[in-house]
Short mmCIF file of C-alpha atoms in Angstrom, two decimals:
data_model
loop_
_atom_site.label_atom_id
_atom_site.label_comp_id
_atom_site.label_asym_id
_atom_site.label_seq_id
_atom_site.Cartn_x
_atom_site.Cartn_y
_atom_site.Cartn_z
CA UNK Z 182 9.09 -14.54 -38.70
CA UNK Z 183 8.07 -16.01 -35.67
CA UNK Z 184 9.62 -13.32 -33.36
CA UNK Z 185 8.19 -10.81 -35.50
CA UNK Z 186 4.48 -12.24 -34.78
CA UNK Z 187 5.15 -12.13 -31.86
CA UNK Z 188 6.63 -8.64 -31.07
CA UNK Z 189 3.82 -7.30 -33.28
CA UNK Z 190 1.32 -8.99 -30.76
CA UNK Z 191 3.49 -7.71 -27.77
CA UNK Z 192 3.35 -4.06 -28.99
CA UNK Z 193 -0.34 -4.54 -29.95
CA UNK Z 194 -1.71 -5.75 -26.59
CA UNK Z 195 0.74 -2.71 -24.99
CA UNK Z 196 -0.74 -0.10 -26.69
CA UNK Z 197 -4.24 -1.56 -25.95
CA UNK Z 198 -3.49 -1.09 -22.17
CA UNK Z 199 -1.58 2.40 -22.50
CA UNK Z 200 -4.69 3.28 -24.60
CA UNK Z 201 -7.02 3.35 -22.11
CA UNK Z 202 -8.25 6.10 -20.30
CA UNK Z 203 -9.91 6.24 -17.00
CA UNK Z 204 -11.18 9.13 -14.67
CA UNK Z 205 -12.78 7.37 -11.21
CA UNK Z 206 -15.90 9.50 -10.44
CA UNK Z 207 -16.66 10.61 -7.16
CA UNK Z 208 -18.59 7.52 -5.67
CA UNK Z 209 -15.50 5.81 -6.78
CA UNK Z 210 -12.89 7.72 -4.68
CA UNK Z 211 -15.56 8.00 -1.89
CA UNK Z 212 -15.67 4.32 -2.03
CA UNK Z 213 -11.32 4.29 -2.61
CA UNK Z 214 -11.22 6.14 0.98
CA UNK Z 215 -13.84 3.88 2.77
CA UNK Z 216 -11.85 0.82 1.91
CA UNK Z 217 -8.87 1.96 2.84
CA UNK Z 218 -10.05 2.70 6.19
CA UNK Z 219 -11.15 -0.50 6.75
CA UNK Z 220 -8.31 -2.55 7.36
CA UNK Z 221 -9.66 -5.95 7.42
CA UNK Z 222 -11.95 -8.32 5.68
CA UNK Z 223 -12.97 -12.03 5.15
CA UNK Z 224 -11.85 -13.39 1.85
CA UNK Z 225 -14.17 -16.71 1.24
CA UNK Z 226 -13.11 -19.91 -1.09
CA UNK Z 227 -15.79 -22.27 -1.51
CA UNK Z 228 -17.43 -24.86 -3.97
CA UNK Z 229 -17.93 -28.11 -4.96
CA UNK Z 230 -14.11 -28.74 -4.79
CA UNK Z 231 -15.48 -28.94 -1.13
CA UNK Z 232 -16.06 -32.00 -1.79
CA UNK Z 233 -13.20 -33.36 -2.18
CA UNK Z 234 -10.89 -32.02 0.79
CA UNK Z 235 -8.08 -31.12 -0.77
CA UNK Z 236 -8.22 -27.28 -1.68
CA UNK Z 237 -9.55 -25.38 -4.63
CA UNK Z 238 -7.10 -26.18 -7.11
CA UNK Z 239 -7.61 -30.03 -7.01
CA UNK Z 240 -9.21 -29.78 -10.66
CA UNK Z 241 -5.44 -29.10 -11.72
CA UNK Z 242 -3.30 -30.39 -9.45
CA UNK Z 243 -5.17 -33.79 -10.13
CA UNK Z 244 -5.51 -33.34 -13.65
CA UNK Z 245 -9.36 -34.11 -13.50
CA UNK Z 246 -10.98 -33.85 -16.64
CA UNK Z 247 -14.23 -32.19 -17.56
CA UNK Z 248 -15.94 -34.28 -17.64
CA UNK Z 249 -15.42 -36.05 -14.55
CA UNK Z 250 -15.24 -33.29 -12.06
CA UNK Z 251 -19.01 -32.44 -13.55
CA UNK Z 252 -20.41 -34.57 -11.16
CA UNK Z 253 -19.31 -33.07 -8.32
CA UNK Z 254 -22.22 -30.56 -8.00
CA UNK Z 255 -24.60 -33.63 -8.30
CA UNK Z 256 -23.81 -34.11 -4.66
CA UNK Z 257 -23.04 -30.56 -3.82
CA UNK Z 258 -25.39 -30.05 -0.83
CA UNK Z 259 -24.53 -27.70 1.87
CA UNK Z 260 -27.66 -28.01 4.10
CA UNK Z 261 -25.74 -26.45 7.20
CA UNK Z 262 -25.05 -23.25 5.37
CA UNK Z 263 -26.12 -19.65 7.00
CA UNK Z 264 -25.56 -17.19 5.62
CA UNK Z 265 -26.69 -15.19 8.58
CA UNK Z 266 -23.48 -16.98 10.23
CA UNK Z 267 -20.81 -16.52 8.30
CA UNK Z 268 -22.18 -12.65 8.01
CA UNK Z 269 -21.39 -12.76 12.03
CA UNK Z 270 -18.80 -14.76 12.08
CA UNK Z 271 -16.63 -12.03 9.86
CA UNK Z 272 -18.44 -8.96 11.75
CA UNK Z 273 -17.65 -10.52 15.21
CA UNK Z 274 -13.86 -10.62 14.25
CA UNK Z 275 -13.93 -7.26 13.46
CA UNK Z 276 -14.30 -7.41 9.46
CA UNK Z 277 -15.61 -4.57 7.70
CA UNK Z 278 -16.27 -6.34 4.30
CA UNK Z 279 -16.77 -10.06 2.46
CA UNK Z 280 -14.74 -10.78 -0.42
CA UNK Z 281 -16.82 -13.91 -1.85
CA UNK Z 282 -15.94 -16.35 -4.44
CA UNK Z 283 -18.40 -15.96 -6.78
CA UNK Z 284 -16.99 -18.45 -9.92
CA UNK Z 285 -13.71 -19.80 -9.60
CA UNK Z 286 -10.82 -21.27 -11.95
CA UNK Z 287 -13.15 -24.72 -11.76
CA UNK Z 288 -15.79 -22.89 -13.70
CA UNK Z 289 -18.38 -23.29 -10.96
CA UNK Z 290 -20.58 -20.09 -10.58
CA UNK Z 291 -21.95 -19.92 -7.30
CA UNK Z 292 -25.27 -17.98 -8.31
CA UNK Z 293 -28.15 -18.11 -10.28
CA UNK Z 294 -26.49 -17.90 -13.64
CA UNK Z 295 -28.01 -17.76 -16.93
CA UNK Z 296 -24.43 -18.00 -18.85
CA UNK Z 297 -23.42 -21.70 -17.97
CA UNK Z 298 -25.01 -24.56 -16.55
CA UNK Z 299 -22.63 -25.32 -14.15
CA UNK Z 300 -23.90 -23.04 -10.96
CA UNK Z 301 -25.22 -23.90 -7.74
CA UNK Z 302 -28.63 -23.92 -9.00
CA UNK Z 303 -27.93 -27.19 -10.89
CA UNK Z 304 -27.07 -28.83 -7.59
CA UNK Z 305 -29.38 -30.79 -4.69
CA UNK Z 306 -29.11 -27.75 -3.07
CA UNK Z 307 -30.72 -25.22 -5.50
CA UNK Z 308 -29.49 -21.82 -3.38
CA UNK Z 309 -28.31 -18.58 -4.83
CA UNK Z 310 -25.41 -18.29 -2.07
CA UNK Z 311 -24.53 -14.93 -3.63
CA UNK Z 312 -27.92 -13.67 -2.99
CA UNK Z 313 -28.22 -14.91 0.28
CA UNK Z 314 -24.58 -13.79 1.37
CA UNK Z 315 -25.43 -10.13 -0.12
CA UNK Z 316 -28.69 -10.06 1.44
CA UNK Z 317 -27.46 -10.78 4.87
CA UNK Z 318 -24.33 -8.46 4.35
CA UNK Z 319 -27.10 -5.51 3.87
CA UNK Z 320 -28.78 -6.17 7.20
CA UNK Z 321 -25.77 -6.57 9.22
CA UNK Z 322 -23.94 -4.19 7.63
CA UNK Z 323 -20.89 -5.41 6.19
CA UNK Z 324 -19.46 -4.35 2.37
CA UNK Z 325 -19.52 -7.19 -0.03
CA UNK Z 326 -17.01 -7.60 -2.33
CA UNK Z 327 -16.56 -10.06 -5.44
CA UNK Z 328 -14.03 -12.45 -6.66
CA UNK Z 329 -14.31 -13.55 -10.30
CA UNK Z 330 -11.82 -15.88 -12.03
CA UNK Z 331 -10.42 -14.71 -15.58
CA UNK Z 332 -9.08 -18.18 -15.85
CA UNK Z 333 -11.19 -21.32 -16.48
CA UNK Z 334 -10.16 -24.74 -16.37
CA UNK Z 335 -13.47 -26.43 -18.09
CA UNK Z 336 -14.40 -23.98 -20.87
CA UNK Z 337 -13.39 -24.98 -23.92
CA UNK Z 338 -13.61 -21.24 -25.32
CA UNK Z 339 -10.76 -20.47 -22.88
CA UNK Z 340 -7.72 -20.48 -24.49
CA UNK Z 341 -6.12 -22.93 -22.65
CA UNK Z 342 -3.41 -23.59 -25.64
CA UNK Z 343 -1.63 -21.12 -24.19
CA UNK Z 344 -1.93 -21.09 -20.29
CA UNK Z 345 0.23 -22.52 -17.91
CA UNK Z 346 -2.55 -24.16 -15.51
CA UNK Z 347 -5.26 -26.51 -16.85
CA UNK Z 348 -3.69 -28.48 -19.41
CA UNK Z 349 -4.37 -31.72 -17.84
CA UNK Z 350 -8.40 -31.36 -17.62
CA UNK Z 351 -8.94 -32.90 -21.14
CA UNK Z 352 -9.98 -30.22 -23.47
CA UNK Z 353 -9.43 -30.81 -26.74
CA UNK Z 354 -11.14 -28.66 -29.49
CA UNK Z 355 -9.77 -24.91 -29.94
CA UNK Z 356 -10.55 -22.19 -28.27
CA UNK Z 357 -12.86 -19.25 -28.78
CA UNK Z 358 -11.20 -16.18 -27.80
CA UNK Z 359 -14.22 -13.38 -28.06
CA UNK Z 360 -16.78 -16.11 -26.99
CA UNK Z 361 -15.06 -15.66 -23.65
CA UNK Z 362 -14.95 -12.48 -23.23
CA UNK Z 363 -18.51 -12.10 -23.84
CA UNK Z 364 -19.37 -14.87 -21.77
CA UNK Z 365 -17.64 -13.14 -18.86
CA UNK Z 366 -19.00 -9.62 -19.98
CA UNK Z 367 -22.44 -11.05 -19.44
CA UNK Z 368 -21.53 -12.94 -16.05
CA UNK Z 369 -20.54 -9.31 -14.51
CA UNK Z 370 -23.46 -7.78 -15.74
CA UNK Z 371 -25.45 -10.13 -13.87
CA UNK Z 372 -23.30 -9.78 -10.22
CA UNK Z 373 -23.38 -6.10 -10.70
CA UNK Z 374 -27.41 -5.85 -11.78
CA UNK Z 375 -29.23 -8.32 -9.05
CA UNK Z 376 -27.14 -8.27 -6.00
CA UNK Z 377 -27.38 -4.34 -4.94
CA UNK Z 378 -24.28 -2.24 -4.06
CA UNK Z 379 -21.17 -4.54 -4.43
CA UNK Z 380 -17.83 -2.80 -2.81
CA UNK Z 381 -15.17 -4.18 -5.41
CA UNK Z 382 -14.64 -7.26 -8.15
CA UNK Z 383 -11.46 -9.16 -7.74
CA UNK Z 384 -9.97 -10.58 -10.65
CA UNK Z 385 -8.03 -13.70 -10.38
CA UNK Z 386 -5.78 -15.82 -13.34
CA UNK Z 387 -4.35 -13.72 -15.58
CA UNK Z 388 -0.84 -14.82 -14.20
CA UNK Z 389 -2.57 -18.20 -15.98
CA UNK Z 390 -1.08 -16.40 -19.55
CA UNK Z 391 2.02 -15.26 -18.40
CA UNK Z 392 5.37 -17.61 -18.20
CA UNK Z 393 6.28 -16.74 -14.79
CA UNK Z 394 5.33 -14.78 -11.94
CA UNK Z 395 9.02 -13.26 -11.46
CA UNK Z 396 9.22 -11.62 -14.93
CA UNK Z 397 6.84 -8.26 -14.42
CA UNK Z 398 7.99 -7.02 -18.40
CA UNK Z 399 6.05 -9.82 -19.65
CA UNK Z 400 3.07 -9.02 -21.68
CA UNK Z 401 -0.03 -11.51 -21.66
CA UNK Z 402 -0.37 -13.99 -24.49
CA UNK Z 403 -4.11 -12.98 -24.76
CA UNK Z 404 -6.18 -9.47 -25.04
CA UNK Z 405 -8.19 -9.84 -21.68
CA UNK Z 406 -10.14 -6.52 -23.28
CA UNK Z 407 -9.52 -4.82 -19.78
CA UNK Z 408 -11.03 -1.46 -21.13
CA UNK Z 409 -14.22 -2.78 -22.11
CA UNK Z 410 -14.61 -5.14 -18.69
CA UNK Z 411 -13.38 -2.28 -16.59
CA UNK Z 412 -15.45 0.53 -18.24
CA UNK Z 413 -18.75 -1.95 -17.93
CA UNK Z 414 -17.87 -2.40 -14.29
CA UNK Z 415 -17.50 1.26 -13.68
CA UNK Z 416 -20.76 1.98 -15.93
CA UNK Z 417 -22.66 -0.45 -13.84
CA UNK Z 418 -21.65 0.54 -10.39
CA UNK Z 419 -19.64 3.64 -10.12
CA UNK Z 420 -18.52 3.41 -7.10
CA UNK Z 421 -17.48 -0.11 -7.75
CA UNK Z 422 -13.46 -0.73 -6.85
CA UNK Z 423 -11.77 -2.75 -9.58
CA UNK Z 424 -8.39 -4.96 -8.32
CA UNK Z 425 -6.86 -7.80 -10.13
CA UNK Z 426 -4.89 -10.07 -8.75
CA UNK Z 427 -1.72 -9.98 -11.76
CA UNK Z 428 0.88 -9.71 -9.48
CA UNK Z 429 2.25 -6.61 -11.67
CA UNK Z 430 1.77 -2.74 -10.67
CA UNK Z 431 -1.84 -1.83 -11.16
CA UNK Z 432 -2.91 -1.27 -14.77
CA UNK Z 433 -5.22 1.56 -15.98
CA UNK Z 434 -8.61 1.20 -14.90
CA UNK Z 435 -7.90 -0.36 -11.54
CA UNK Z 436 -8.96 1.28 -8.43
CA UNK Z 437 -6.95 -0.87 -5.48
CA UNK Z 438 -4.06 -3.18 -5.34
CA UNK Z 439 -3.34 -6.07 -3.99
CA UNK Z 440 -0.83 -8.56 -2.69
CA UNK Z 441 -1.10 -12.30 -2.48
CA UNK Z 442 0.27 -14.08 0.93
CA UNK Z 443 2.75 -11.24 0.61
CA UNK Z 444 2.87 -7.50 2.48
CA UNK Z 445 3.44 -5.02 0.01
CA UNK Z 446 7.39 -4.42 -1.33
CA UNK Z 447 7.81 -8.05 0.00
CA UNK Z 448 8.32 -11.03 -1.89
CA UNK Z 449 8.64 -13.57 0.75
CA UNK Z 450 5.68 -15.83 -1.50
CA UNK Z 451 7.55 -15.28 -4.27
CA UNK Z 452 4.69 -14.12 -6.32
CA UNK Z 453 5.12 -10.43 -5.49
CA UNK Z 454 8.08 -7.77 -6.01
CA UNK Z 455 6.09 -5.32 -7.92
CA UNK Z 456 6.68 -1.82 -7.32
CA UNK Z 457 3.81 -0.33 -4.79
CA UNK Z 458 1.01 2.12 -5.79
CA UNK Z 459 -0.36 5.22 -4.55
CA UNK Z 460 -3.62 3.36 -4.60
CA UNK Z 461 -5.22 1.42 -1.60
CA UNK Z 462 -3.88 -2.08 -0.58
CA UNK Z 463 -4.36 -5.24 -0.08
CA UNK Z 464 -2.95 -8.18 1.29
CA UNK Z 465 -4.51 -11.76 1.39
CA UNK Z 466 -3.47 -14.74 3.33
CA UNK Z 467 -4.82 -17.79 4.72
CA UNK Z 468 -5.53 -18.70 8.46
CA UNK Z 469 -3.87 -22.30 7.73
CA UNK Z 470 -2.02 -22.98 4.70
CA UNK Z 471 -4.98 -23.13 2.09
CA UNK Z 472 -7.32 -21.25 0.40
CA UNK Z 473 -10.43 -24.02 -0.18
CA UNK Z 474 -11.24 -26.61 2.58
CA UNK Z 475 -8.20 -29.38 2.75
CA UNK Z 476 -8.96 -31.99 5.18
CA UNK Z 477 -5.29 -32.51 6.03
CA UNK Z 478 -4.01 -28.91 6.93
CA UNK Z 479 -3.68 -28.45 10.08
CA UNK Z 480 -1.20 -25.58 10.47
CA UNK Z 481 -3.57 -23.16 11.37
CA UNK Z 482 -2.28 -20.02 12.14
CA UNK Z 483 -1.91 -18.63 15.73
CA UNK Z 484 -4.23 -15.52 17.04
CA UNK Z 485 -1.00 -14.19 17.50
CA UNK Z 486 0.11 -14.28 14.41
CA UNK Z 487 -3.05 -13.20 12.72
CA UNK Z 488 -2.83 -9.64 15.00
CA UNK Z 489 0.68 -9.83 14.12
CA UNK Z 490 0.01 -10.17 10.47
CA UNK Z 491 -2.60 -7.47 10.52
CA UNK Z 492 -0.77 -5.06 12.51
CA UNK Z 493 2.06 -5.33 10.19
CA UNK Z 494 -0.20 -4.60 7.06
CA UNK Z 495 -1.68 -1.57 9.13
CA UNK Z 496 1.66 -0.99 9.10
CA UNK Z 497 2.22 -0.44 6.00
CA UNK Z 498 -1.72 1.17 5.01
CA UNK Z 499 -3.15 -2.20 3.69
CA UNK Z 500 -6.10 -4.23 4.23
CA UNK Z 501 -5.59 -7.56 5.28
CA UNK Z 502 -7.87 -10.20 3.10
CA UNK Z 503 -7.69 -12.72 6.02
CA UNK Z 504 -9.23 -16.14 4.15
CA UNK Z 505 -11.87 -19.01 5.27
CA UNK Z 506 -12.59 -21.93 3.26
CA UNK Z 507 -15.34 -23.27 4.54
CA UNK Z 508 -16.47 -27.48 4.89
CA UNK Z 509 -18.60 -29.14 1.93
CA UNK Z 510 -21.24 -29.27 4.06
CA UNK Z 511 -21.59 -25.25 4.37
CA UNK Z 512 -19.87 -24.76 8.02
CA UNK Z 513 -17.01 -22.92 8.21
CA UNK Z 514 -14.19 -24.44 10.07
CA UNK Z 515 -14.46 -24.42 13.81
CA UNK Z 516 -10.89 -23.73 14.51
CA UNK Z 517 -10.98 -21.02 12.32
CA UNK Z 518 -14.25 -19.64 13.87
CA UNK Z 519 -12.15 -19.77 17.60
CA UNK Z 520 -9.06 -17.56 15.94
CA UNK Z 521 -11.45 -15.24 14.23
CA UNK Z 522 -13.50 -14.71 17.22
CA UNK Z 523 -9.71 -14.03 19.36
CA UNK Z 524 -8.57 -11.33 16.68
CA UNK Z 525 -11.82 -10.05 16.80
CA UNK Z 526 -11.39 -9.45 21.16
CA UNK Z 527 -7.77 -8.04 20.42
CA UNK Z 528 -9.49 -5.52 17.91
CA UNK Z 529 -12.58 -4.19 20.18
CA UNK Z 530 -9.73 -3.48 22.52
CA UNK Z 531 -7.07 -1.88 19.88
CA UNK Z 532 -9.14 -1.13 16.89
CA UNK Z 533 -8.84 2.53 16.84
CA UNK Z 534 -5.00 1.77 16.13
CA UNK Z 535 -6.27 -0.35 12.83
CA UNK Z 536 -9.41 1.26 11.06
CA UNK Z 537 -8.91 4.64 9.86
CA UNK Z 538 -5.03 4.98 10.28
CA UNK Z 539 -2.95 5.63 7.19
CA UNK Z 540 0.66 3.68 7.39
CA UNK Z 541 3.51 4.40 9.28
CA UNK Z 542 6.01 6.96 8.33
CA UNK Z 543 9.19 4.39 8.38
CA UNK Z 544 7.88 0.87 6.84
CA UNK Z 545 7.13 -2.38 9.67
CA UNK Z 546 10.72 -2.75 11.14
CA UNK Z 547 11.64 -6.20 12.82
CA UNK Z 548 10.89 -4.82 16.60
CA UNK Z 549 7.02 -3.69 14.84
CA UNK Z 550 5.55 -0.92 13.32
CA UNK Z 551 4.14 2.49 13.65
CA UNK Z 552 0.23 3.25 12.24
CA UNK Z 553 -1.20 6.93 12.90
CA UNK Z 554 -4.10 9.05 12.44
CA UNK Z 555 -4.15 12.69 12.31
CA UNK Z 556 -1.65 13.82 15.03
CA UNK Z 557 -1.75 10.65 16.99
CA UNK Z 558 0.38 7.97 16.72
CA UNK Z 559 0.34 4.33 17.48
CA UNK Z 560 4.01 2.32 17.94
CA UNK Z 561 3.46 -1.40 17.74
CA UNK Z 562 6.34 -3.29 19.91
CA UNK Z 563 5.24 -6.55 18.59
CA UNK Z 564 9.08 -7.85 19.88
CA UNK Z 565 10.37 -6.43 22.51
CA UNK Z 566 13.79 -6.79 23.71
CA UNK Z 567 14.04 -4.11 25.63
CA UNK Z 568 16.49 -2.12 23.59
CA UNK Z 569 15.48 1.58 23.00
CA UNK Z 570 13.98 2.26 19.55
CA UNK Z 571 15.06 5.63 18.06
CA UNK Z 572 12.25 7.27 15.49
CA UNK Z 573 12.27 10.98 14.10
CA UNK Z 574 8.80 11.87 14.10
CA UNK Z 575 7.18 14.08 11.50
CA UNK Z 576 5.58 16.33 14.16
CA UNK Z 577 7.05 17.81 17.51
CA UNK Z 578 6.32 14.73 20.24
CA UNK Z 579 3.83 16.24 23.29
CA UNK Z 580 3.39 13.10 25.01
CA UNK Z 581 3.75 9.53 25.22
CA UNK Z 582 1.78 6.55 26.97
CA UNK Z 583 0.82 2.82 27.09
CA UNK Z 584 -2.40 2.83 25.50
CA UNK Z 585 -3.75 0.14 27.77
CA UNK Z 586 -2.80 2.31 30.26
CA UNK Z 587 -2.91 6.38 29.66
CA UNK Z 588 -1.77 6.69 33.00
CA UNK Z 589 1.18 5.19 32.42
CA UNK Z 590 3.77 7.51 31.21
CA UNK Z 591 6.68 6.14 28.84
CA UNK Z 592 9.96 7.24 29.30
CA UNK Z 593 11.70 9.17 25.82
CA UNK Z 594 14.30 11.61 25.18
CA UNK Z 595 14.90 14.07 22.11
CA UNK Z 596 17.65 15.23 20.36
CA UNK Z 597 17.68 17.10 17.56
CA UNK Z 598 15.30 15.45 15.15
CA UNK Z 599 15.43 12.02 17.12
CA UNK Z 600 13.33 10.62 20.00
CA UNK Z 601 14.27 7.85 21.17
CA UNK Z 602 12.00 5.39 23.44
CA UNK Z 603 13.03 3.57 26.23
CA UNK Z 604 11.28 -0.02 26.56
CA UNK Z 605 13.43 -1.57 29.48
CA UNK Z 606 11.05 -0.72 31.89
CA UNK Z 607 7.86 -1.09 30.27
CA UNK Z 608 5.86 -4.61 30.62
CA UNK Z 609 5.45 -6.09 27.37
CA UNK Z 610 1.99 -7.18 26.35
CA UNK Z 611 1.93 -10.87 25.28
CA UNK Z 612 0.72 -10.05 21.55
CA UNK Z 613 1.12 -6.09 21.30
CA UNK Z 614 2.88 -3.21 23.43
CA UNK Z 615 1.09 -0.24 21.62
CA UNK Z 616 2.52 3.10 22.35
CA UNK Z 617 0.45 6.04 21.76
CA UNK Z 618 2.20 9.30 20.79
CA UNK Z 619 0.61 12.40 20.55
CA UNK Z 620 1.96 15.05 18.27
CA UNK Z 621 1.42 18.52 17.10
#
């Protein structure tokens, strides 16, 4: 009887998702095309986990309960956050839009809230940040995006009885299923109604229901009621980009897709392997080895690999979701300020082979990868052994040259459908050789 129940509940939540039907409107595929030409943005994890140094899952991973991690916002006070700052910071590396963490699995809703009482307005520091990150993203002219958590770790109308994160937080009395959906319902009405023109909402946690992250047959243990929270979203803000961070193939309703610490058809995280979508991409990784602040990481990332990283996602016609998580006291961290600011030189150098290019037409190979636009395109030796790379273009090769150099000619041969490139006598560049091939 029990695997009946529970087929019948399987089938049931199916057919809710195959049920749904969704036509993006115009602003929406205007809006598809503009963030795919992008290429890279500043994903932001902050809160009063802060506080305690020792990333943004510490509610879990230390089991504290409710009732204890509620004080933390009693001494949640950020007095050396700018907004104006952190707007810069992202637009001086070269990022074309702010994906901010508006409430995450901790419950903690970092605007002015009328849904919970547990939001930065209830703190010492009494500051919408949303508001004031939006504001300044209008006037220096970067997209803002959204994360919102589907999972919560406090509420007791979660249904925590059946997800696999949370358990320890001591929550006791049962869960009220539609109470949460309409207490989320309302929270997106509120981001999408006083913050003006927000570029996409990224959902988070509904992994949180599933039994594993390898399995991508599995069907959620609860009706997240996509349909209705998708179709609101679109309602409110048509040209609003819906992505959710299941680690399964899009589902109707979703406008983008995304990958977590993973490039798209990899699964080196081990949270990936889905198959990839015709829709835009993303890809999100840290600059150390953690999303909110932790005191004791200190594997940051090099600038090399960051324009490596990038490069490679270009590669493959993704954004990269490059990540901060800034100190408790509202700064974000110097040394990631320093590698930001070095991608960011690299870019107003070789941008034009990042924003606007569409993918490569063979996928990031282990010598680089190829990125083009139009008849143009741009060969990325990010290792260089000197060994000759063969390629067969799409298009008839008319010339080839360094990009750092036009002058400088680059020896190639064809034959038949195959050119192949000669690299022993070209001078590597210490992070990127970029060949620029024009075609016709």
């Amino acid at each position: 009887m029990k695997k009946l129940v529970s087929l019948t509940f399987s089938l049931l939540v199916a057919s809710q998702l195959l049920a749904q039907t969704y036509t993006p409107t115009p602003e929406n595929i205007k809006a598809r095309a503009e963030f795919d030409s992008s290429r890279f943005g500043m994903f932001i994890h902050w809160g009063p986990s802060s506080i305690l140094g020792a990333g943004e899952w510490v509610m879990n991973n230390r089991n504290i309960h409710t009732d204890d991690y509620q004080v933390l916002p009693k001494f949640f006070n950020p007095i050396d956050f700018d907004a104006r700052k952190w707007v810069a910071t992202a637009k001086e590396a070269g990022m074309k839009y702010i994906t901010l963490i508006s409430r995450h699995h901790d419950s903690f809703s970092m605007w002015d809230t009328k849904q919970s009482d547990f939001n930065i307005m209830n703190t010492p520091f009494k500051r919408d940040v949303v508001k004031e990150i939006a504001q300044e993203c209008q006037r220096q002219g970067i997209k803002l995006c959204l994360y919102y958590s589907l999972l919560d770790w406090k509420r007791a109308d979660y249904q925590w009885e059946t997800g696999r994160t949370g358990k320890g937080t001591g929550r006791t009395a049962p869960s009220s299923w539609p109470s949460y959906i309409n207490f989320m319902k309302a929270q997106l009405t509120e981001l999408l109604t006083n913050y003006g023109p927000i570029t996409t909402i990224w959902f988070d946690g509904h992994w949180d229901q599933l039994d594993n992250d390898t399995d991508k047959n599995q069907v959620s243990k609860v009706d997240w009621h996509y349909n209705e929270i998708y179709t609101l979203i679109h309602q409110l803000q048509p040209q609003c980009l819906v992505g959710n961070n299941h680690h399964l193939s899009p589902l109707p309703g979703e406008d983008f897709q995304m990958f977590e610490r993973d490039l798209p058809g990899e699964n080196k995280g081990g949270l990936s392997g889905q198959s990839v979508s015709a829709l835009p991409l993303e890809t999100c990784e840290t600059i150390n080895g953690s999303w909110g602040f932790n005191i004791t990481d200190r594997k940051h990332k090099s600038a090399e690999e960051l324009v490596h990283y990038l490069v490679r996602a270009s590669g493959y016609g993704a954004n990269l979701l490059l990540n901060v998580g800034p100190m408790p006291n509202g700064e974000i961290v110097p040394e990631h300020v320093a590698l930001l600011k070095q991608v960011g030189q690299w870019l107003k150098v070789n941008g034009e082979t990042i924003y606007g290019t569409k993918g490569g037409f063979i996928k990031p190979q282990e010598w680089g990868c190829i990125t083009q636009k139009g008849n143009t395109y741009y060969i990325h030796i990010l290792k260089n052994d000197g060994k000759p790379i063969s390629l067969e273009f799409p298009k008839k090769v008319k010339s080839m040259n360094l990009l750092e150099d036009k002058s400088a000619k680059v020896a190639y041969t064809t034959k038949g459908k195959t050119t192949t490139i000669n690299l022993s006598t070209i001078t590597p560049n210490p992070i990127d050789t970029i060949i620029e091939v024009t075609a016709r």
